[in-house]
Coordinates of C-alpha atoms (C1' of nucleotides) in Angstrom, one line a residue:
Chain A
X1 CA -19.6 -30.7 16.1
X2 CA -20.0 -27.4 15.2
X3 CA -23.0 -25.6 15.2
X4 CA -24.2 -22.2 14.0
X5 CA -27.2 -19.9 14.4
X6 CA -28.6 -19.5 11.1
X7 CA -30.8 -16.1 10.3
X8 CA -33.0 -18.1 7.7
X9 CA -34.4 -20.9 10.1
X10 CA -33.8 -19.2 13.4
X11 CA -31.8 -22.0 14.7
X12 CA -28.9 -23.5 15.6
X13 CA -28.2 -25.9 12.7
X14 CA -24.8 -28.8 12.6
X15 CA -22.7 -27.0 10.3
X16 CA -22.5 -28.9 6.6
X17 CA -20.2 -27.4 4.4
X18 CA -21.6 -28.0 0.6
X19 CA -17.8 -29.3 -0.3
X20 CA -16.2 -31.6 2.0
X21 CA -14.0 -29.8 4.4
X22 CA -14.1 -26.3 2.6
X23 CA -16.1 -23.1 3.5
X24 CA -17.0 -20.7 1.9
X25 CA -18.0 -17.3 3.6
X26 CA -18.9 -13.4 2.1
X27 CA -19.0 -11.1 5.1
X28 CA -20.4 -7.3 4.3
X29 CA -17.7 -5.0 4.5
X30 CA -17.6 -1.3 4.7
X31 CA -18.7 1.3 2.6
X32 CA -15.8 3.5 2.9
X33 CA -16.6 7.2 3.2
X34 CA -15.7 7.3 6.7
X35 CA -12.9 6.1 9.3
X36 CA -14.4 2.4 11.4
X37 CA -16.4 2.9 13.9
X38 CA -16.9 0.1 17.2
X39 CA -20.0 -1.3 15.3
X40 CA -17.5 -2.2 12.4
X41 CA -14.5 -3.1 14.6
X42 CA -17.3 -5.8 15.7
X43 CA -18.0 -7.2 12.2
X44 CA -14.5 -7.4 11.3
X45 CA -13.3 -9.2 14.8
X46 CA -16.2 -11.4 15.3
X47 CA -16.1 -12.3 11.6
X48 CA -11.9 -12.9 12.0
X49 CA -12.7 -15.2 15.1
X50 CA -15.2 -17.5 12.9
X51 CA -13.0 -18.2 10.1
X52 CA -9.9 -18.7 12.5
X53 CA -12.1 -21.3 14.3
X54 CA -13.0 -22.7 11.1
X55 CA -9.8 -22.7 9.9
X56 CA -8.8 -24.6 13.2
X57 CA -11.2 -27.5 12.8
X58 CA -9.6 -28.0 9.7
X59 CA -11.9 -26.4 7.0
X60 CA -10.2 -25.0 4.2
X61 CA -11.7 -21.5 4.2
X62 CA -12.4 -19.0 1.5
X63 CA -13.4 -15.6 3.0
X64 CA -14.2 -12.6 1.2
X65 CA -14.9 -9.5 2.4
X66 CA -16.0 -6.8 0.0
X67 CA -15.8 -2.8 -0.2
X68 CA -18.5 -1.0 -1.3
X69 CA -16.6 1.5 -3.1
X70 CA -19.3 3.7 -5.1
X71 CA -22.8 4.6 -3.7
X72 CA -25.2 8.2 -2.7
X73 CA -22.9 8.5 0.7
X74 CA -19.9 8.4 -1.1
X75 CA -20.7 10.5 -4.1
X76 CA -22.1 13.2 -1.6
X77 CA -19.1 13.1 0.9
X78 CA -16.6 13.5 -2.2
X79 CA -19.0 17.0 -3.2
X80 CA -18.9 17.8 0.8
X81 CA -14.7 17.6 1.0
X82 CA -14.6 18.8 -2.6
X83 CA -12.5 15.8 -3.0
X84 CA -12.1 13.2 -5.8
X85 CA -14.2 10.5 -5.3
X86 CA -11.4 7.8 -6.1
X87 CA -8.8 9.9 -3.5
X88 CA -11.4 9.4 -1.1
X89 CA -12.1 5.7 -1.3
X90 CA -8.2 5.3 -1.4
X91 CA -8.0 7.6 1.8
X92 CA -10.8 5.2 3.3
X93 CA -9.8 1.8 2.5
X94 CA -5.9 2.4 3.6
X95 CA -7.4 3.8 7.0
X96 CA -9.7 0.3 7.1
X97 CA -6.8 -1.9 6.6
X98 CA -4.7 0.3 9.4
X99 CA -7.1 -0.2 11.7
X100 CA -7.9 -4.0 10.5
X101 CA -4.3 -4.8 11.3
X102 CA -4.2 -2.9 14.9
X103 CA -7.0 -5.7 15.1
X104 CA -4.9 -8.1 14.4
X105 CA -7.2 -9.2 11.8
X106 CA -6.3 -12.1 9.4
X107 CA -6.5 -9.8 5.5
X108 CA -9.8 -11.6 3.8
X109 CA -8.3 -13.9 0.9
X110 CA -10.4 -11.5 -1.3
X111 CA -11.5 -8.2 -0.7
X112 CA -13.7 -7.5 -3.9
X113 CA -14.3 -3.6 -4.9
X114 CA -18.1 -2.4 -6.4
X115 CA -16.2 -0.7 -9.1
X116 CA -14.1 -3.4 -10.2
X117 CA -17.6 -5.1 -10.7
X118 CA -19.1 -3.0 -12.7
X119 CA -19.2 -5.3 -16.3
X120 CA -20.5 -8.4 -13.9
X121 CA -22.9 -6.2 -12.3
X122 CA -24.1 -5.4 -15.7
X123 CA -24.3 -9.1 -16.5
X124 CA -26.4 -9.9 -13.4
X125 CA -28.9 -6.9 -14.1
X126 CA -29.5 -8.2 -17.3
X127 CA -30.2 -11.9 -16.3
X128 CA -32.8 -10.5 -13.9
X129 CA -34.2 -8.6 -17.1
X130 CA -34.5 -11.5 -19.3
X131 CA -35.9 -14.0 -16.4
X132 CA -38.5 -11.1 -15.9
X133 CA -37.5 -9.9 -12.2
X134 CA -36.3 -6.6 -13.6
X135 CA -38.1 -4.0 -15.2
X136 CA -37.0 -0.6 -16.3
X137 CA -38.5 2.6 -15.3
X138 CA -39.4 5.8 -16.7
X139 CA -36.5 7.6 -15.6
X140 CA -34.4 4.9 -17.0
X141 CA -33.1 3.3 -13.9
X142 CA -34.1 -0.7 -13.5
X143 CA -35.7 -2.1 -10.4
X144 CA -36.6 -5.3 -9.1
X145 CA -39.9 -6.6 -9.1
X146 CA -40.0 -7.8 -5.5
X147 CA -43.7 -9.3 -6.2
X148 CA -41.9 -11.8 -8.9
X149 CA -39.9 -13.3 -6.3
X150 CA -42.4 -15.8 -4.4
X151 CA -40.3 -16.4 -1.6
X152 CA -39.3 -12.1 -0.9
X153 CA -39.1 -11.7 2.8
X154 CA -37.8 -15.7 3.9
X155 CA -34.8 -14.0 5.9
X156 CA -36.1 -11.1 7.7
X157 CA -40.1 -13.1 8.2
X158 CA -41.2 -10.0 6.8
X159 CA -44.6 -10.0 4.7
X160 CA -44.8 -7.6 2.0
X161 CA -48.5 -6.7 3.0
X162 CA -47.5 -5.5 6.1
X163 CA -44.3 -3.1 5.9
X164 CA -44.7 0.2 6.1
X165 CA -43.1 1.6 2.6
X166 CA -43.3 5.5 2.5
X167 CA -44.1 5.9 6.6
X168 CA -40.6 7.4 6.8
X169 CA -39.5 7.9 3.1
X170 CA -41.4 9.0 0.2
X171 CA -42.1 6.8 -2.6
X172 CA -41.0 7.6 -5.8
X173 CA -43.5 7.1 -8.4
X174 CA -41.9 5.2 -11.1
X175 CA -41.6 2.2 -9.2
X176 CA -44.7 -0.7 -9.7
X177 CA -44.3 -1.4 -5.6
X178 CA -43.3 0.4 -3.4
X179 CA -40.5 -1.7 -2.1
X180 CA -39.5 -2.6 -5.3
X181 CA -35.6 -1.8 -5.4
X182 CA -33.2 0.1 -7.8
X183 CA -30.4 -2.5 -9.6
X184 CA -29.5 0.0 -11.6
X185 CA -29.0 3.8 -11.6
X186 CA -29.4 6.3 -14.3
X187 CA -26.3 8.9 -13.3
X188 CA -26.8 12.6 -13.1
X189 CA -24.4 14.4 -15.1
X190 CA -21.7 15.1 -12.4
X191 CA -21.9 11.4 -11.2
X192 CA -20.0 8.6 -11.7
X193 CA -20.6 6.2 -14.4
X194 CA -20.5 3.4 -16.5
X195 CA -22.1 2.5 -20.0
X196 CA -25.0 0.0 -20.1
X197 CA -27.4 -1.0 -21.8
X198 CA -29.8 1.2 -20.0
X199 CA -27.8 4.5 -20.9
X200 CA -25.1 5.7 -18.6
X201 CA -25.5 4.4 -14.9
X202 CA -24.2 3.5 -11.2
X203 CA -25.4 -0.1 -9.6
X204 CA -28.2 0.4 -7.0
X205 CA -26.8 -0.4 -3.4
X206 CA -27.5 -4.6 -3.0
X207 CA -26.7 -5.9 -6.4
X208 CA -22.7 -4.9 -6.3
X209 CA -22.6 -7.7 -3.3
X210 CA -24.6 -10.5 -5.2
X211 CA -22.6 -9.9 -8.4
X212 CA -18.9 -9.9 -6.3
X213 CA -20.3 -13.0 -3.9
X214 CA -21.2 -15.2 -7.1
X215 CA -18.0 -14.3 -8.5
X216 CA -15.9 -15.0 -6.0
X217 CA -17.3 -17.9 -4.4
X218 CA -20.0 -19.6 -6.9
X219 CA -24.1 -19.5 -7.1
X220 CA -24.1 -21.4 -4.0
X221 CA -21.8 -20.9 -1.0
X222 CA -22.0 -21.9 2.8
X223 CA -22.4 -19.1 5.1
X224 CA -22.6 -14.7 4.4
X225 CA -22.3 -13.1 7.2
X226 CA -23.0 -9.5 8.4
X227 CA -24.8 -6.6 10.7
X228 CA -28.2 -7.6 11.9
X229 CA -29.2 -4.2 10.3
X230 CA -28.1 -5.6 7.1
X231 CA -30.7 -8.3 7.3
X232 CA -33.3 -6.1 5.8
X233 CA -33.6 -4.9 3.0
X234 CA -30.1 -5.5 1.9
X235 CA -30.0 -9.7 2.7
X236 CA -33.0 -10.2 1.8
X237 CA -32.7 -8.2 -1.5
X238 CA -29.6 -9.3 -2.1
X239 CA -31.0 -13.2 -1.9
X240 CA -34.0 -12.2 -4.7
X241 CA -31.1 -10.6 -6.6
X242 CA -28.9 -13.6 -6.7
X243 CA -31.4 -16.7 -6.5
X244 CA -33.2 -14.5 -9.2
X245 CA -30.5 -14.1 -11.8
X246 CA -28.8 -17.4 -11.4
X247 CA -32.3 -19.9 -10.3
X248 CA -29.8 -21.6 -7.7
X249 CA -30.0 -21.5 -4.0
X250 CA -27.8 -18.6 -2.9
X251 CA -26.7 -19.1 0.4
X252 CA -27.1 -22.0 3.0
X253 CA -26.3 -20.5 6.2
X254 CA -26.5 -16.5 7.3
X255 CA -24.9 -14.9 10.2
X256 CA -25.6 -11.5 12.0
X257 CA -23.9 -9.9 14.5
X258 CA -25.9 -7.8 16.9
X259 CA -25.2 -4.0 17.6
X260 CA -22.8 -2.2 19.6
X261 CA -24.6 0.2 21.8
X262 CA -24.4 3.3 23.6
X263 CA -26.5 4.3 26.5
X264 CA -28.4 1.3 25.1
X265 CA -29.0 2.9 22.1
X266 CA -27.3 1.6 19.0
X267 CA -24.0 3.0 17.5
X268 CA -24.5 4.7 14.1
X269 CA -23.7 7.1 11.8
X270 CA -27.0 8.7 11.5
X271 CA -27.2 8.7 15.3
X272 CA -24.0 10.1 15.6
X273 CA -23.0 8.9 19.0
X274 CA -20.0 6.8 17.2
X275 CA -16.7 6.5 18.6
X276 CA -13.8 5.3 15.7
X277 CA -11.5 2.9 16.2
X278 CA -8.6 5.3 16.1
X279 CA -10.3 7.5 18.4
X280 CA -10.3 4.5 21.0
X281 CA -6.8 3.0 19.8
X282 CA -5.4 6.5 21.1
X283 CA -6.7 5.2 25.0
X284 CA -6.8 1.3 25.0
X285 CA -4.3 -1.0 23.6
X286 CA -6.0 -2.6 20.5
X287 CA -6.1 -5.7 21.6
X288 CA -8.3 -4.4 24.7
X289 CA -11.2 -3.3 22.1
X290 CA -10.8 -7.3 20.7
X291 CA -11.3 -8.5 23.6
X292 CA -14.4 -6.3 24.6
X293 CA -15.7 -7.7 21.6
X294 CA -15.1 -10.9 22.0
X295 CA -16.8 -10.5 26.0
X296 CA -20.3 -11.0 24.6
X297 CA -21.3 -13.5 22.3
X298 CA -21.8 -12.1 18.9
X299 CA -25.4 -12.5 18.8
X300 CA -26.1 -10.4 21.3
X301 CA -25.9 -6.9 21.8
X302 CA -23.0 -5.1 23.6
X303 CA -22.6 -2.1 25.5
X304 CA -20.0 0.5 24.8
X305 CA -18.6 2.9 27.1
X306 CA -15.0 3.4 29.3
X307 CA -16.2 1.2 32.4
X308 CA -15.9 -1.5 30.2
X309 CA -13.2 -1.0 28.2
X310 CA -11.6 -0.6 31.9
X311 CA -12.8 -3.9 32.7
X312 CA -11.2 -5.5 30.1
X313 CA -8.1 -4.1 30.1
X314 CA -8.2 -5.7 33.7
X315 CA -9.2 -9.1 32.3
X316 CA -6.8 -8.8 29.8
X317 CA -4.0 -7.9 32.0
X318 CA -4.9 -11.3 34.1
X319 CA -4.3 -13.2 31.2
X320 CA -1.5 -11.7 30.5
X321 CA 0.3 -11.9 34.1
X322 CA -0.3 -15.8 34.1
X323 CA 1.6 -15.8 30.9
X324 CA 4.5 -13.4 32.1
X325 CA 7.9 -14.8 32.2
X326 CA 7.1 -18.2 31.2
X327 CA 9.4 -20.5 28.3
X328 CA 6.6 -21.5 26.4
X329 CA 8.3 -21.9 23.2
X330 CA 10.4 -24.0 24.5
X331 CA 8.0 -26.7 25.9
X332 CA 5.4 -28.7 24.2
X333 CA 1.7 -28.1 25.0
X334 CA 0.5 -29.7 28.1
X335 CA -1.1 -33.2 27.8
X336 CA -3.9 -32.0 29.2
X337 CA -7.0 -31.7 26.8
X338 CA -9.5 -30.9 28.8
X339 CA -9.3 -27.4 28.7
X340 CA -8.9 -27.5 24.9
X341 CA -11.7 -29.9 25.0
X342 CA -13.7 -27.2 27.2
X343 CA -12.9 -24.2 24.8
X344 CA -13.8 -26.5 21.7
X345 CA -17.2 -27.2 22.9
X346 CA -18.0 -23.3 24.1
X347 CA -16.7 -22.4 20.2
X348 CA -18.9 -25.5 18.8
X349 CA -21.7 -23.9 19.9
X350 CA -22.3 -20.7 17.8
X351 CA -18.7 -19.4 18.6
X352 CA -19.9 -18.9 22.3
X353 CA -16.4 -16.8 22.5
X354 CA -17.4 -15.4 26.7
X355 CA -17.5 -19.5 27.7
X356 CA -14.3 -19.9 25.4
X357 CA -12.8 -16.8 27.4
X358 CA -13.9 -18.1 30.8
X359 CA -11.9 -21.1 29.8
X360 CA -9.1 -19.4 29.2
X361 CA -9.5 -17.6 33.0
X362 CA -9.6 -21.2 34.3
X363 CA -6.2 -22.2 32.6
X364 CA -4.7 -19.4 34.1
X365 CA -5.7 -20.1 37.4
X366 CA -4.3 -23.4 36.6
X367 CA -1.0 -21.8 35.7
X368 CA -0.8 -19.3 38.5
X369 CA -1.0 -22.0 40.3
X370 CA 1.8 -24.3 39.0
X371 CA 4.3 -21.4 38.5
X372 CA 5.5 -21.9 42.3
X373 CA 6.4 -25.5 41.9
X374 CA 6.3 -26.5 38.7
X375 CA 7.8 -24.4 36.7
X376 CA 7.6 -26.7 33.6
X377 CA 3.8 -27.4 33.7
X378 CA 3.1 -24.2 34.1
X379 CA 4.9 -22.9 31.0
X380 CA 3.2 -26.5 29.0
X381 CA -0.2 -25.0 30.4
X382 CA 1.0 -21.8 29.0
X383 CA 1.7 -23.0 25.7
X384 CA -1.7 -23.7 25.7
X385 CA -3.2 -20.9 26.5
X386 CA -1.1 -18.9 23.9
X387 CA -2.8 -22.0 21.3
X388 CA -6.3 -20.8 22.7
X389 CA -5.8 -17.3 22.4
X390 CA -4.6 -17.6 19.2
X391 CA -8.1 -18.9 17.6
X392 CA -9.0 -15.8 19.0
X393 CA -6.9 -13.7 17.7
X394 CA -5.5 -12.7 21.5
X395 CA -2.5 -13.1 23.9
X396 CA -0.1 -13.3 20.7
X397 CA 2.1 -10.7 21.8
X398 CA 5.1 -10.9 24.6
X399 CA 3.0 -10.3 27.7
X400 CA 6.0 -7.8 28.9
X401 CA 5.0 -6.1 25.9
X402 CA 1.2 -6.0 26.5
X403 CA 2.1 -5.1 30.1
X404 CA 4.1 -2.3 29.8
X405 CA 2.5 -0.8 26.7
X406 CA 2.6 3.0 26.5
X407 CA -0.6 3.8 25.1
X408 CA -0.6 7.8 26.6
X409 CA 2.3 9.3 26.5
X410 CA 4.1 8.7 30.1
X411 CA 7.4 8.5 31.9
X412 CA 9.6 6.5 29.6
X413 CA 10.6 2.5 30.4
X414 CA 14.5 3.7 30.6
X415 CA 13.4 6.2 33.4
X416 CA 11.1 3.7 35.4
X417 CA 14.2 0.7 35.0
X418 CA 16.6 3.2 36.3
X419 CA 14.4 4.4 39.2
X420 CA 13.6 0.3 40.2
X421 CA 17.5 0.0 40.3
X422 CA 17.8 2.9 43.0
X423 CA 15.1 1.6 45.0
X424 CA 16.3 -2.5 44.6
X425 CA 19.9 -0.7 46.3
X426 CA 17.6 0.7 48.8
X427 CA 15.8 -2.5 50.0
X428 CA 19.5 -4.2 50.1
X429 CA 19.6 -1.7 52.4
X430 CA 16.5 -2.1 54.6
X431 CA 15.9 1.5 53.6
X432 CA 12.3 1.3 53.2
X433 CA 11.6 4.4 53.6
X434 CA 13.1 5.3 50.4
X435 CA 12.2 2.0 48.5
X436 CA 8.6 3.0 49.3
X437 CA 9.2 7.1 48.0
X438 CA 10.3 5.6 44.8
X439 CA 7.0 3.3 44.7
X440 CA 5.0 5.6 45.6
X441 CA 6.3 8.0 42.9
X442 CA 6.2 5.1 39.8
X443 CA 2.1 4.3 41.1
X444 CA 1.5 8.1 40.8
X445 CA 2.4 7.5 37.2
X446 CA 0.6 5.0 36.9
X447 CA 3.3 2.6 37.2
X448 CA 3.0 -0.2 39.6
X449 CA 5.8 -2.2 41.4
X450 CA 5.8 -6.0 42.1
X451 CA 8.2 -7.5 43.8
X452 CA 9.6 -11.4 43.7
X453 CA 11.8 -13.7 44.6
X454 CA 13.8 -13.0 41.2
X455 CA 13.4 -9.3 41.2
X456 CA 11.3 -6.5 40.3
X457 CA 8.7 -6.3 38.0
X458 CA 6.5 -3.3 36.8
X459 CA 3.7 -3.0 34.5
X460 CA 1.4 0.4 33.4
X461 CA -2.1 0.9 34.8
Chain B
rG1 C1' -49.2 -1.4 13.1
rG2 C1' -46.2 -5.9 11.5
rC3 C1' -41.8 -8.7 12.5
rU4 C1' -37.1 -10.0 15.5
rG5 C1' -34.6 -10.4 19.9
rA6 C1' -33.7 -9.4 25.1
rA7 C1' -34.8 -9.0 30.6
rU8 C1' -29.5 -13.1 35.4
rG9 C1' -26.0 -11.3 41.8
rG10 C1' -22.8 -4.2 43.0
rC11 C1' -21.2 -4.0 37.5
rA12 C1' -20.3 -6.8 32.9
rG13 C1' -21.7 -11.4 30.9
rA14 C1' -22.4 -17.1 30.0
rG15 C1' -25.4 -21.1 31.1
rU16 C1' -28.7 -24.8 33.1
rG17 C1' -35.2 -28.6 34.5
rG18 C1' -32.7 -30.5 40.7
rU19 C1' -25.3 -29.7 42.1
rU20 C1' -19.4 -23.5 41.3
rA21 C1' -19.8 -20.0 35.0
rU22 C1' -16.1 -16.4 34.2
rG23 C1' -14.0 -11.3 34.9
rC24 C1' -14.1 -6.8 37.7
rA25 C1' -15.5 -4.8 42.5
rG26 C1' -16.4 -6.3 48.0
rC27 C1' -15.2 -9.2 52.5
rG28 C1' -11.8 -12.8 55.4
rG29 C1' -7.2 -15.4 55.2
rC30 C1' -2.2 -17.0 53.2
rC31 C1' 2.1 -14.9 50.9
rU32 C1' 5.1 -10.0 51.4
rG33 C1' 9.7 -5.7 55.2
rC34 C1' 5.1 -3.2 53.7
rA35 C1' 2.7 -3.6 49.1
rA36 C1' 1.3 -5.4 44.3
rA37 C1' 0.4 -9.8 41.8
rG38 C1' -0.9 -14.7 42.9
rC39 C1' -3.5 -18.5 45.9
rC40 C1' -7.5 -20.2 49.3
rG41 C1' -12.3 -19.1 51.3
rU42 C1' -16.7 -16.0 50.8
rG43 C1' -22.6 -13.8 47.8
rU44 C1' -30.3 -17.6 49.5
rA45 C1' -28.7 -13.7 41.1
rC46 C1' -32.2 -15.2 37.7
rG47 C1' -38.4 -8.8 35.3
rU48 C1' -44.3 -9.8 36.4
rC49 C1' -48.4 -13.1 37.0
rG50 C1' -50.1 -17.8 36.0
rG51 C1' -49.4 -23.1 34.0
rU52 C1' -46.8 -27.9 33.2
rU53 C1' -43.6 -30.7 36.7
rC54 C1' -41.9 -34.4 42.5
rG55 C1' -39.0 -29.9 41.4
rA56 C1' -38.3 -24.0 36.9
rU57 C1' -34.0 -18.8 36.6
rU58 C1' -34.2 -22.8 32.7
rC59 C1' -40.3 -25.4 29.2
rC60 C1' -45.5 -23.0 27.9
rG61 C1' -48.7 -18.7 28.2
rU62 C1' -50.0 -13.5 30.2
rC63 C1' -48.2 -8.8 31.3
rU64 C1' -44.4 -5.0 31.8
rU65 C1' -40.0 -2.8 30.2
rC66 C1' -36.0 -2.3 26.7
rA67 C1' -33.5 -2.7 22.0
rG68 C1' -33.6 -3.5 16.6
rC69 C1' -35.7 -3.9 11.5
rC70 C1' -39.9 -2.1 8.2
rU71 C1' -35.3 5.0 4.7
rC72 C1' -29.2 4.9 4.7
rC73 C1' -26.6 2.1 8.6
rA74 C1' -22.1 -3.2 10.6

RNA sequence: GGCUGAAUGGCAGAGUGGUUAUGCAGCGGCCUGCAAAGCCGUGUACGUCGGUUCGAUUCCGUCUUCAGCCUCCA
């Protein structure tokens, strides 16, 4: 029985899709004027784990994940590069989906763009209009009466009374309260924008994701997911927005994911202590930042830095060596359900994914274990380890391959082959003298030696 | 000021009202020509002060510290 944390009533809650053995889920994508940083990578993987699991269990999923194409960052980045605004959401979103796929993220059935939106948008802005949430202002942009909407403030347990609007930000004057929020913009000449009603315009930040939710998935929908800094305003505006314009219940479950940190401070763009995902990609394998990730449960917040993406290249590689060399295609997974059983109930509750992994560490311990005299339970455990990884979204590639993956540039696999043969004739030979020069020369580059019963094998620090 | 959340062994990170998380690192052993990998064994961890309880790291309260939101941010 699967159970999830939901934002809304601070618990863990059994999971009830609204239609019998389909989920719906709207995650918050990226608004692309930059390349991914580690705080994204998180959204996008932990996000990717929870619709694989769901899609496990057996749900039929619809997942959408949206880009925020148009906005003040965007528009001001495009004037910064001197750069067309469309050319540099193009540049942005082909970079996402690079990175996304050295993820080994499953593609979102829909990815939903703000400014294919923008007639629906209109739509939505007028329906708050004419049900009175919406009023417009003197400088012919239209806000949202946050005082209209009784229940403002339900996700983030925020009271109106006792924010602090204008401690940090001045408060522009048109607006009836203070944290009454802009639906729709009135462009400046140079901007982009659309016709409407209101006179020519851009959408304010939230509505874009209430109008491209509600299209794509219905008024009501089971779970939207997202940054715990997302929570407020943008959530909680974004339920006013949507519960406001269509009098339905918007959303029955919400997921955050906490921060990535650095120094135990959080990883943003205004802090600028940010590391992309490329930037990391050109040190660690990708599938070493998914699993990092995927080391704390997605809740909770996690700390960046190269100790531990060290540490789990080390885990990883464990993993990895229990799977090496075994014919698990070839056998059928092991009868065995307890670890299955094990990882299910770590998953069940609130995609516990370090419990799931320290399953997985147990399995191949269990495999290590069997590979001396049993060759064919081990590879049946093995299948099932590759099964477990899978709803994680690890361990799907040959483990020679993860093992030996040139990440820096270094001596070549041709080089390293030819320079085990030489030292395989020199331990024919009893020549160890030699045999250990040539080891001694591969682990200065990083390369280390293992010798077997079959043979030599060698694997990249 | 309001509201969230967190404090676990050398590090990271789960979890639990009484019994082994897991990974890395350390130590001892097996294996190995020697290694590496692997296997076996090995650590009186649960921020403070109180309370509840036969028993609390786990529940309740106090305090301290840290992080986040209340501008844009995943």
């Amino acid at each position: 029985m699967l159970n999830i944390y939901n934002t809304l009533t601070r618990k863990k809650e059994i999971f009830k899709p609204i239609h019998e053995n389909k989920v719906s889920i709207y995650v918050c994508g990226m608004t692309v004027y930059d390349y991914c940083h580690v705080g994204h990578a998180r959204v996008m993987v932990v996000f990717d784990v929870v619709v694989r699991y769901l899609r496990f269990l057996g749900f039929e999923v619809t997942y959408v994940r949206n880009i925020t194409d148009i906005d003040d960052k965007i528009i001001q980045r495009a004037i910064e590069n001197k750069e067309d605004i469309n050319q540099l959401t193009a540049r942005f979103i082909e970079a996402l989906n690079e990175d996304a796929a050295n993820l080994n993220i499953i593609p979102p059935d829909i990815e939903p763009r703000a400014t294919k939106y923008i007639d629906k948008i209109i739509i939505m802005v007028q329906q708050l209009l004419d049900n009175g949430y919406a009023y417009v202002t003197t400088n012919n942009d239209v806000c949202y009466a946050i005082n209209k909407f009784a229940d403002y403030g339900k996700l983030s347990g925020k009271q109106v009374e006792d924010l602090r609007a204008g401690e940090r930000v001045d408060v522009d004057k048109s607006k009836q309260h203070p944290l009454d929020f802009v639906l729709w913009k009135a462009a400046k000449i140079d901007e982009p924008h659309w016709q409407s009603p209101w006179g020519s315009g851009r959408p304010g930040w939230h509505i874009e994701c209430s109008a491209m939710s509600t299209d794509c998935l219905g008024k009501h929908f089971d779970i939207h997911g997202g940054g715990m800094d997302l929570q407020f305003p943008h959530h909680e505006n974004e339920i006013a927005q949507s519960e406001g314009a269509t009098k339905e219940p918007f959303v029955n479950v919400w997921m955050h994911n906490g921060f990535v940190r650095i120094n135990n401070e959080k990883m943003s763009k205004s802090l600028g202590n940010f590391f992309t995902v490329r930037e990391v990609l050109k040190q660690y394998h990708p599938e070493v930042l998914r699993y990092f990730i995927l080391t704390s449960q997605y809740r909770s917040p996690s700390n960046y830095s190269d100790q531990e993406l060290d540490a789990a290249k080390q885990a990883l590689t464990r993993l990895y060596t229990a799977l090496r060399g075994l014919d698990i295609e070839n056998l059928p997974i092991s009868d065995d359900k307890t670890y299955q059983q094990r990882f299910q109930a770590a998953m069940d509750d609130d995609f516990n994914t370090p419990e799931a992994l320290a399953v997985l560490f147990d399995l191949s311990r269990e495999i290590n274990k069997a590979r001396s005299n049993d060759l064919t339970k081990a590879a049946k455990l093995g299948n099932q380890l590759w099964h477990l990884g899978k709803i994680l979204g690890l361990l799907q590639i040959e483990a020679e391959s993860f093992l030996q993956a040139t990440i820096i540039e270094q001596i070549s696999s041709a080089e390293i082959e030819n320079m085990i043969t030489e030292r395989l004739l020199a331990r024919k030979n009893r020549d160890w003298a030699t045999a250990d020069r040539i080891r001694s020369e591969l682990k200065e580059q990083n390369i280390v030696l293992e010798d077997n019963s079959e043979g030599t094998t060698w694997r990249r620090l």
